Amino acid sequence: MIEINKNFNKLEKNYLFAQISKRTQEYKTKNPKANIIKLGIGDVTLPICDVVLKAMHKAVDEMGSEKTFRGYGPYEGYEFLRQAISSSYVKYGIDIGANEIYVSDGAKSDTANIIEIFDITGNVLIPNPTYPVYVDSNILAGNNICYIEASESNNFLPLPNNEVKADLIYLCSPNNPTGAVYSKEQLKIWVDYALRNKAIILFDAAYEPFIEDESLPHSIFEIEGAKECAVESCSFSKGAGFTGIRCGYITIPNELKLNGIKAGDMWLRRQSMKFNGVSYITQRGAEAALSEEGRRQILKNINYYKENARILSEALKSKGIWHIGGKNSPYIWMKCPSKMKSWDFFDSLLETLNIVGTPGAGFGNSGEGYFRFSSFGNHEDVLEAASRFKKFNF
Ligand code: PLP
């Protein structure tokens, strides 16, 4: 008799953002006049930039002509986009060929699906707190998760414990939810650990476009030895605003081999079986996002969000509230005042200031007592939120 995958029962029942939305809606129903400011969900709000739109319009027109129409594309993505991505690595001194890049519909599916190509018998190391997809996908697969604790004492940038062995390691930098960013020296410690353990690092660089400090690494492949032990997941979502368009890619270096087989070949085999590629129109848009003009226009949007983060950070600083992030990341991670628990602070903030954020406990138990703000809103809302913070007695 067929039964449900029992690992489903091990998943958290309530999706974090559904719970936030439910509590916010309940409050709104009771207080219909409340002007609620949402600084919770990490979705972008600014529209797609001009140069990307033009490229996509052109691609739509190509689809309407017999000569330029395209059907199924290559599973790994069109050569023009993979070449553009390969070139985008050059400015960080990294040599990644187009044949090491696999285009996808985004980093969520890639970070969840990549485990299918590995035979994981040992530990999967996942930071706590974390982007929940890493945890849920490994729970569903029945893998053994071992948390790496992030805390104020390690600036929310945990390093390996040499006593603990691992098969797979998830690192996300700039981090969701904490906004913390690993230095090159710290990543080198992780790479050396992975090489020693014959483990693989899955490096999630979805927020890489927000890095502004020159010393910080944009890619794990800036680190010596990483090509033998890491794959990197990137996304057009947060920088280019593709959350609704859907495009990302995973970089699997040719040097990365398991049992003598290239990991990239296994990934392509998996993708060609389960995935029919990203639309031509989307890939032309992504290509335009990587052009010089595309980067210039996208940077304007990123700077808009960063100004929001600066305003929020200033307001928290003026109240003496401990927080990190916001500079090389769209997220601010703050400590709840008076040792409050995350969800208690959520309710208090909603009721007293009509502001919605994300309880840190929703990203893992090490997030308890912390709270995340997203800077993806509009200036007016953020200015209003900051002025409410300043008047509030934390
Ligand atoms: N990785 C991290 C750390 C994220 O925070 C998110 C989205 O919030 C994603 C991946 C998903 O990105 P995408 O829209 O490319 O699927």
CSV table of C-alpha atoms and ligand atoms in Angstrom, one decimal:
chain,number,residue,atom,x,y,z
A,1,MET,CA,0.0,0.0,0.0
A,2,ILE,CA,1.3,3.4,-0.9
A,3,GLU,CA,1.9,5.8,1.9
A,4,ILE,CA,3.0,9.4,2.2
A,5,ASN,CA,6.7,10.2,2.4
A,6,LYS,CA,7.0,10.1,6.2
A,7,ASN,CA,9.6,12.9,6.1
A,8,PHE,CA,6.8,15.3,5.3
A,9,ASN,CA,5.7,14.9,8.9
A,10,LYS,CA,9.0,16.2,10.1
A,11,LEU,CA,8.6,19.6,8.3
A,12,GLU,CA,7.4,22.6,10.2
A,13,LYS,CA,3.6,22.8,9.8
A,14,ASN,CA,3.3,26.5,9.3
A,15,TYR,CA,5.2,28.4,6.6
A,16,LEU,CA,6.7,31.4,8.2
A,17,PHE,CA,5.4,34.0,5.9
A,18,ALA,CA,1.9,32.5,5.9
A,19,GLN,CA,1.9,32.9,9.7
A,20,ILE,CA,3.1,36.5,9.5
A,21,SER,CA,0.4,37.3,7.0
A,22,LYS,CA,-2.3,35.6,9.1
A,23,ARG,CA,-1.4,37.6,12.3
A,24,THR,CA,-1.1,40.8,10.3
A,25,GLN,CA,-4.5,40.2,8.7
A,26,GLU,CA,-6.1,39.5,12.0
A,27,TYR,CA,-4.8,42.7,13.5
A,28,LYS,CA,-6.0,44.6,10.4
A,29,THR,CA,-9.5,43.2,10.7
A,30,LYS,CA,-9.6,44.4,14.3
A,31,ASN,CA,-8.0,47.7,13.5
A,32,PRO,CA,-9.1,48.7,10.0
A,33,LYS,CA,-7.7,52.2,10.3
A,34,ALA,CA,-4.1,51.1,11.2
A,35,ASN,CA,-1.5,52.2,8.7
A,36,ILE,CA,0.6,49.1,8.6
A,37,ILE,CA,4.1,49.2,7.2
A,38,LYS,CA,5.5,45.9,5.9
A,39,LEU,CA,9.2,45.4,6.3
A,40,GLY,CA,8.9,41.6,6.4
A,41,ILE,CA,9.1,39.7,3.2
A,42,GLY,CA,12.3,39.8,1.1
A,43,ASP,CA,10.6,40.5,-2.2
A,44,VAL,CA,11.8,43.3,-4.4
A,45,THR,CA,9.4,46.2,-5.2
A,46,LEU,CA,11.1,48.3,-7.9
A,47,PRO,CA,10.2,47.6,-11.5
A,48,ILE,CA,12.4,45.8,-14.0
A,49,CYS,CA,15.0,48.2,-15.5
A,50,ASP,CA,14.7,49.6,-19.0
A,51,VAL,CA,17.5,47.8,-20.7
A,52,VAL,CA,16.1,44.4,-19.5
A,53,LEU,CA,12.6,45.3,-20.6
A,54,LYS,CA,13.8,46.2,-24.1
A,55,ALA,CA,15.7,43.0,-24.5
A,56,MET,CA,12.6,41.0,-23.4
A,57,HIS,CA,10.3,42.9,-25.7
A,58,LYS,CA,12.7,42.2,-28.6
A,59,ALA,CA,12.7,38.5,-27.6
A,60,VAL,CA,8.9,38.4,-27.6
A,61,ASP,CA,8.9,39.8,-31.1
A,62,GLU,CA,11.4,37.1,-32.2
A,63,MET,CA,8.9,34.5,-31.0
A,64,GLY,CA,6.3,35.9,-33.4
A,65,SER,CA,8.3,35.3,-36.5
A,66,GLU,CA,8.9,31.9,-38.1
A,67,LYS,CA,12.5,32.7,-38.8
A,68,THR,CA,13.4,33.6,-35.2
A,69,PHE,CA,10.9,31.5,-33.2
A,70,ARG,CA,12.5,29.2,-30.6
A,71,GLY,CA,11.0,26.1,-29.0
A,72,TYR,CA,12.7,24.1,-26.3
A,73,GLY,CA,16.1,25.6,-25.5
A,74,PRO,CA,19.2,23.8,-24.2
A,75,TYR,CA,18.7,22.3,-20.7
A,76,GLU,CA,21.8,24.1,-19.4
A,77,GLY,CA,20.7,27.5,-20.8
A,78,TYR,CA,21.5,29.4,-24.0
A,79,GLU,CA,25.2,29.9,-24.9
A,80,PHE,CA,24.7,33.7,-25.0
A,81,LEU,CA,23.7,33.9,-21.4
A,82,ARG,CA,26.2,31.4,-20.2
A,83,GLN,CA,28.9,33.4,-22.0
A,84,ALA,CA,27.7,36.6,-20.3
A,85,ILE,CA,27.7,34.9,-16.9
A,86,SER,CA,31.2,33.5,-17.6
A,87,SER,CA,32.4,37.1,-18.4
A,88,SER,CA,30.8,38.5,-15.3
A,89,TYR,CA,33.2,36.3,-13.2
A,90,VAL,CA,36.3,37.9,-14.8
A,91,LYS,CA,36.1,41.1,-12.8
A,92,TYR,CA,36.7,39.1,-9.7
A,93,GLY,CA,39.7,37.4,-11.2
A,94,ILE,CA,37.8,34.1,-11.6
A,95,ASP,CA,38.1,31.9,-14.7
A,96,ILE,CA,34.8,30.1,-15.1
A,97,GLY,CA,33.9,28.8,-18.5
A,98,ALA,CA,30.4,28.9,-20.0
A,99,ASN,CA,30.4,25.1,-19.9
A,100,GLU,CA,30.6,25.3,-16.1
A,101,ILE,CA,27.3,27.3,-15.8
A,102,TYR,CA,23.8,25.8,-15.7
A,103,VAL,CA,20.9,28.3,-16.0
A,104,SER,CA,17.8,27.7,-14.0
A,105,ASP,CA,14.5,29.2,-12.8
A,106,GLY,CA,16.2,30.5,-9.6
A,107,ALA,CA,18.3,29.7,-6.6
A,108,LYS,CA,15.4,28.2,-4.6
A,109,SER,CA,15.1,25.2,-6.9
A,110,ASP,CA,18.8,24.9,-7.4
A,111,THR,CA,19.7,24.9,-3.7
A,112,ALA,CA,16.9,22.4,-3.0
A,113,ASN,CA,17.5,20.1,-6.0
A,114,ILE,CA,21.3,19.8,-6.0
A,115,ILE,CA,21.3,17.2,-3.3
A,116,GLU,CA,19.8,14.7,-5.7
A,117,ILE,CA,23.1,14.2,-7.4
A,118,PHE,CA,24.9,13.3,-4.2
A,119,ASP,CA,24.9,10.1,-2.1
A,120,ILE,CA,24.7,11.8,1.3
A,121,THR,CA,25.4,9.4,4.1
A,122,GLY,CA,27.1,11.7,6.6
A,123,ASN,CA,26.2,15.1,8.0
A,124,VAL,CA,24.7,18.0,6.2
A,125,LEU,CA,25.9,21.2,7.9
A,126,ILE,CA,23.4,24.0,7.8
A,127,PRO,CA,23.8,27.3,9.6
A,128,ASN,CA,21.3,28.2,12.3
A,129,PRO,CA,19.5,30.6,11.7
A,130,THR,CA,19.1,29.9,7.9
A,131,TYR,CA,17.2,30.3,4.7
A,132,PRO,CA,14.6,27.5,5.4
A,133,VAL,CA,14.8,25.8,2.0
A,134,TYR,CA,18.2,24.1,2.9
A,135,VAL,CA,16.6,22.5,6.0
A,136,ASP,CA,13.3,21.5,4.4
A,137,SER,CA,14.9,19.9,1.3
A,138,ASN,CA,17.3,17.9,3.4
A,139,ILE,CA,14.5,16.8,5.8
A,140,LEU,CA,12.5,15.6,2.9
A,141,ALA,CA,15.4,13.7,1.5
A,142,GLY,CA,15.9,12.0,4.9
A,143,ASN,CA,19.4,13.5,5.4
A,144,ASN,CA,21.1,14.0,8.7
A,145,ILE,CA,21.2,17.7,9.5
A,146,CYS,CA,23.9,19.1,11.8
A,147,TYR,CA,23.4,22.7,12.6
A,148,ILE,CA,26.3,25.2,12.8
A,149,GLU,CA,25.4,27.7,15.4
A,150,ALA,CA,25.5,31.4,14.4
A,151,SER,CA,25.4,33.9,17.3
A,152,GLU,CA,26.6,37.3,18.4
A,153,SER,CA,29.8,35.7,19.6
A,154,ASN,CA,30.8,34.7,16.1
A,155,ASN,CA,29.1,37.8,14.5
A,156,PHE,CA,26.6,35.3,12.9
A,157,LEU,CA,29.4,33.9,10.7
A,158,PRO,CA,30.1,30.5,12.1
A,159,LEU,CA,33.3,28.6,11.2
A,160,PRO,CA,33.8,24.8,11.1
A,161,ASN,CA,34.2,22.6,14.1
A,162,ASN,CA,37.0,20.2,13.2
A,163,GLU,CA,35.5,17.6,15.4
A,164,VAL,CA,32.4,17.4,13.2
A,165,LYS,CA,32.6,15.6,9.9
A,166,ALA,CA,30.4,16.6,6.9
A,167,ASP,CA,29.4,15.6,3.4
A,168,LEU,CA,27.6,18.8,2.4
A,169,ILE,CA,27.9,22.3,3.8
A,170,TYR,CA,25.5,25.2,3.1
A,171,LEU,CA,27.0,28.7,3.3
A,172,CYS,CA,25.0,31.8,2.4
A,173,SER,CA,26.9,35.1,2.1
A,174,PRO,CA,25.6,37.8,2.2
A,175,ASN,CA,23.4,36.0,4.5
A,176,ASN,CA,19.6,35.6,4.7
A,177,PRO,CA,18.4,36.3,7.4
A,178,THR,CA,21.3,38.0,9.2
A,179,GLY,CA,22.9,40.2,6.5
A,180,ALA,CA,26.4,39.0,7.7
A,181,VAL,CA,29.1,38.5,5.0
A,182,TYR,CA,32.0,36.2,5.2
A,183,SER,CA,35.5,37.6,4.5
A,184,LYS,CA,38.0,35.8,2.2
A,185,GLU,CA,39.9,34.6,5.2
A,186,GLN,CA,36.9,33.0,6.7
A,187,LEU,CA,35.8,31.3,3.5
A,188,LYS,CA,39.3,30.0,3.1
A,189,ILE,CA,38.9,28.2,6.5
A,190,TRP,CA,35.6,26.6,5.2
A,191,VAL,CA,37.3,25.6,1.9
A,192,ASP,CA,40.2,24.0,3.7
A,193,TYR,CA,37.8,22.1,6.0
A,194,ALA,CA,35.7,20.9,3.0
A,195,LEU,CA,38.9,19.7,1.2
A,196,ARG,CA,40.1,17.9,4.3
A,197,ASN,CA,36.7,16.2,4.8
A,198,LYS,CA,36.1,15.5,1.1
A,199,ALA,CA,32.9,17.5,1.5
A,200,ILE,CA,31.1,19.8,-0.8
A,201,ILE,CA,30.2,23.4,-0.1
A,202,LEU,CA,27.0,24.8,-1.5
A,203,PHE,CA,27.6,28.5,-1.6
A,204,ASP,CA,24.4,30.6,-2.0
A,205,ALA,CA,25.4,34.0,-3.4
A,206,ALA,CA,21.8,35.2,-4.1
A,207,TYR,CA,22.6,38.5,-2.4
A,208,GLU,CA,26.0,39.0,-4.0
A,209,PRO,CA,24.9,42.1,-6.0
A,210,PHE,CA,24.5,44.0,-2.7
A,211,ILE,CA,28.2,43.7,-1.7
A,212,GLU,CA,30.0,47.1,-1.7
A,213,ASP,CA,33.0,46.6,0.5
A,214,GLU,CA,35.9,45.9,-1.9
A,215,SER,CA,37.6,43.5,0.4
A,216,LEU,CA,34.6,41.1,0.6
A,217,PRO,CA,34.4,38.1,-1.7
A,218,HIS,CA,31.5,38.0,-4.3
A,219,SER,CA,32.1,34.4,-5.1
A,220,ILE,CA,33.5,31.3,-3.3
A,221,PHE,CA,35.7,30.8,-6.4
A,222,GLU,CA,37.8,33.8,-5.3
A,223,ILE,CA,39.1,31.3,-2.7
A,224,GLU,CA,42.0,29.0,-3.6
A,225,GLY,CA,40.9,25.4,-3.7
A,226,ALA,CA,37.2,26.1,-4.0
A,227,LYS,CA,36.9,24.7,-7.5
A,228,GLU,CA,37.6,21.3,-6.1
A,229,CYS,CA,35.0,21.4,-3.4
A,230,ALA,CA,32.3,24.0,-4.1
A,231,VAL,CA,29.2,24.8,-6.2
A,232,GLU,CA,27.8,28.3,-6.3
A,233,SER,CA,24.2,29.3,-6.6
A,234,CYS,CA,23.4,32.7,-8.0
A,235,SER,CA,20.1,34.5,-8.8
A,236,PHE,CA,18.8,37.4,-10.9
A,237,SER,CA,16.0,37.8,-8.3
A,238,LYS,CA,17.3,40.3,-5.7
A,239,GLY,CA,19.7,42.3,-7.8
A,240,ALA,CA,17.9,42.5,-11.2
A,241,GLY,CA,14.5,42.2,-9.6
A,242,PHE,CA,13.6,38.9,-11.3
A,243,THR,CA,11.6,37.4,-8.4
A,244,GLY,CA,8.6,37.3,-10.7
A,245,ILE,CA,10.4,36.6,-14.0
A,246,ARG,CA,12.5,33.7,-12.6
A,247,CYS,CA,16.1,33.1,-13.5
A,248,GLY,CA,19.3,32.0,-11.8
A,249,TYR,CA,22.2,29.7,-12.3
A,250,ILE,CA,24.4,27.2,-10.6
A,251,THR,CA,28.2,27.1,-11.3
A,252,ILE,CA,29.8,23.7,-11.1
A,253,PRO,CA,33.5,23.8,-11.9
A,254,ASN,CA,34.9,21.1,-14.1
A,255,GLU,CA,37.4,20.3,-11.4
A,256,LEU,CA,34.6,19.2,-9.1
A,257,LYS,CA,34.5,15.4,-9.4
A,258,LEU,CA,32.9,12.6,-7.4
A,259,ASN,CA,34.1,9.0,-8.0
A,260,GLY,CA,35.9,10.3,-11.0
A,261,ILE,CA,32.7,11.7,-12.6
A,262,LYS,CA,32.3,15.5,-13.2
A,263,ALA,CA,29.5,16.8,-10.8
A,264,GLY,CA,28.5,19.1,-13.6
A,265,ASP,CA,27.7,16.2,-15.9
A,266,MET,CA,25.5,14.6,-13.2
A,267,TRP,CA,23.7,17.9,-12.7
A,268,LEU,CA,23.1,18.2,-16.4
A,269,ARG,CA,21.8,14.6,-16.5
A,270,ARG,CA,19.4,15.5,-13.7
A,271,GLN,CA,18.3,18.7,-15.2
A,272,SER,CA,17.7,17.2,-18.7
A,273,MET,CA,15.5,14.6,-17.0
A,274,LYS,CA,13.4,16.9,-14.8
A,275,PHE,CA,13.6,20.4,-16.2
A,276,ASN,CA,12.9,21.9,-19.6
A,277,GLY,CA,14.9,25.1,-19.3
A,278,VAL,CA,14.2,28.8,-18.8
A,279,SER,CA,12.3,30.7,-21.4
A,280,TYR,CA,14.3,32.4,-24.2
A,281,ILE,CA,12.6,35.7,-23.4
A,282,THR,CA,13.8,35.4,-19.7
A,283,GLN,CA,17.3,34.5,-20.7
A,284,ARG,CA,17.6,37.5,-23.1
A,285,GLY,CA,16.4,39.7,-20.2
A,286,ALA,CA,19.1,38.1,-17.9
A,287,GLU,CA,21.7,38.7,-20.6
A,288,ALA,CA,20.8,42.4,-20.7
A,289,ALA,CA,20.9,42.6,-16.9
A,290,LEU,CA,24.6,41.6,-17.1
A,291,SER,CA,25.4,44.2,-19.8
A,292,GLU,CA,27.3,47.4,-18.7
A,293,GLU,CA,24.1,49.5,-19.1
A,294,GLY,CA,22.1,46.8,-17.3
A,295,ARG,CA,24.5,46.8,-14.4
A,296,ARG,CA,24.3,50.6,-14.2
A,297,GLN,CA,20.5,50.6,-14.1
A,298,ILE,CA,20.3,47.8,-11.6
A,299,LEU,CA,22.8,49.5,-9.3
A,300,LYS,CA,20.4,52.4,-9.1
A,301,ASN,CA,17.7,50.1,-7.7
A,302,ILE,CA,20.1,48.4,-5.3
A,303,ASN,CA,21.3,51.8,-4.0
A,304,TYR,CA,17.6,52.7,-3.5
A,305,TYR,CA,17.2,49.7,-1.2
A,306,LYS,CA,20.5,50.4,0.5
A,307,GLU,CA,19.3,53.9,1.3
A,308,ASN,CA,16.3,52.3,3.0
A,309,ALA,CA,18.6,50.0,5.0
A,310,ARG,CA,20.8,53.0,6.0
A,311,ILE,CA,17.7,54.9,7.3
A,312,LEU,CA,16.5,51.9,9.3
A,313,SER,CA,19.9,51.2,10.7
A,314,GLU,CA,20.3,54.9,11.7
A,315,ALA,CA,17.0,54.8,13.5
A,316,LEU,CA,17.9,51.6,15.4
A,317,LYS,CA,21.3,53.0,16.2
A,318,SER,CA,19.8,56.1,17.7
A,319,LYS,CA,17.8,53.9,20.1
A,320,GLY,CA,20.9,51.9,21.0
A,321,ILE,CA,19.6,48.7,19.5
A,322,TRP,CA,22.2,46.0,18.6
A,323,HIS,CA,21.9,45.1,14.9
A,324,ILE,CA,24.0,43.9,11.9
A,325,GLY,CA,23.6,43.8,8.1
A,326,GLY,CA,22.1,46.5,5.9
A,327,LYS,CA,25.4,47.5,4.3
A,328,ASN,CA,26.4,44.7,2.0
A,329,SER,CA,22.9,43.2,2.2
A,330,PRO,CA,19.3,44.2,2.0
A,331,TYR,CA,18.6,42.7,5.5
A,332,ILE,CA,19.0,44.1,9.0
A,333,TRP,CA,19.2,41.7,11.8
A,334,MET,CA,18.4,43.2,15.2
A,335,LYS,CA,18.3,41.9,18.8
A,336,CYS,CA,14.8,42.2,20.3
A,337,PRO,CA,14.8,44.7,23.1
A,338,SER,CA,14.4,43.6,26.8
A,339,LYS,CA,15.3,40.0,26.0
A,340,MET,CA,11.9,39.6,24.2
A,341,LYS,CA,11.2,36.5,22.2
A,342,SER,CA,11.0,37.0,18.4
A,343,TRP,CA,7.2,36.4,18.1
A,344,ASP,CA,6.4,38.6,21.2
A,345,PHE,CA,8.4,41.4,19.6
A,346,PHE,CA,6.5,40.8,16.3
A,347,ASP,CA,3.2,41.3,18.2
A,348,SER,CA,4.4,44.3,20.1
A,349,LEU,CA,5.8,46.0,17.0
A,350,LEU,CA,2.6,45.4,15.1
A,351,GLU,CA,0.4,46.6,17.9
A,352,THR,CA,2.4,49.6,19.1
A,353,LEU,CA,4.0,50.9,15.9
A,354,ASN,CA,2.0,49.1,13.2
A,355,ILE,CA,5.2,47.8,11.7
A,356,VAL,CA,5.6,44.2,10.4
A,357,GLY,CA,9.0,42.5,10.3
A,358,THR,CA,10.1,38.8,10.4
A,359,PRO,CA,10.7,37.0,13.7
A,360,GLY,CA,14.2,35.6,13.8
A,361,ALA,CA,12.9,32.3,15.4
A,362,GLY,CA,11.3,31.5,12.0
A,363,PHE,CA,14.7,30.9,10.6
A,364,GLY,CA,15.8,28.4,13.2
A,365,ASN,CA,16.0,28.3,17.0
A,366,SER,CA,19.3,30.2,17.1
A,367,GLY,CA,17.3,33.1,15.6
A,368,GLU,CA,15.1,33.3,18.8
A,369,GLY,CA,15.3,36.7,20.4
A,370,TYR,CA,16.2,38.4,17.0
A,371,PHE,CA,14.2,40.0,14.3
A,372,ARG,CA,14.8,40.7,10.6
A,373,PHE,CA,13.9,43.8,8.6
A,374,SER,CA,13.9,43.9,4.8
A,375,SER,CA,14.9,47.1,3.0
A,376,PHE,CA,12.9,46.2,-0.2
A,377,GLY,CA,10.1,48.6,0.6
A,378,ASN,CA,9.6,52.2,-0.6
A,379,HIS,CA,11.4,55.3,0.9
A,380,GLU,CA,8.2,56.9,2.2
A,381,ASP,CA,7.3,53.8,4.2
A,382,VAL,CA,10.8,53.3,5.5
A,383,LEU,CA,11.1,57.0,6.5
A,384,GLU,CA,7.8,56.7,8.3
A,385,ALA,CA,8.9,53.4,10.0
A,386,ALA,CA,12.1,55.1,11.1
A,387,SER,CA,10.3,58.0,12.6
A,388,ARG,CA,8.0,55.6,14.5
A,389,PHE,CA,11.1,53.8,15.8
A,390,LYS,CA,12.6,57.0,17.0
A,391,LYS,CA,9.5,57.9,19.1
A,392,PHE,CA,9.2,54.4,20.5
A,393,ASN,CA,10.4,53.4,24.0
A,394,PHE,CA,12.2,50.2,23.2
B,1,PLP,N1,18.7,31.9,-1.5
B,1,PLP,C1,18.4,32.8,-0.5
B,1,PLP,C2,19.4,32.9,0.6
B,1,PLP,C3,17.2,33.5,-0.5
B,1,PLP,O1,17.0,34.3,0.5
B,1,PLP,C4,16.3,33.4,-1.6
B,1,PLP,C5,15.0,34.1,-1.6
B,1,PLP,O2,14.6,34.8,-0.7
B,1,PLP,C6,16.6,32.5,-2.6
B,1,PLP,C7,17.8,31.8,-2.5
B,1,PLP,C8,15.7,32.2,-3.7
B,1,PLP,O3,16.0,32.9,-4.8
B,1,PLP,P1,15.3,32.7,-6.2
B,1,PLP,O4,14.3,33.8,-6.3
B,1,PLP,O5,16.4,32.9,-7.2
B,1,PLP,O6,14.7,31.4,-6.2
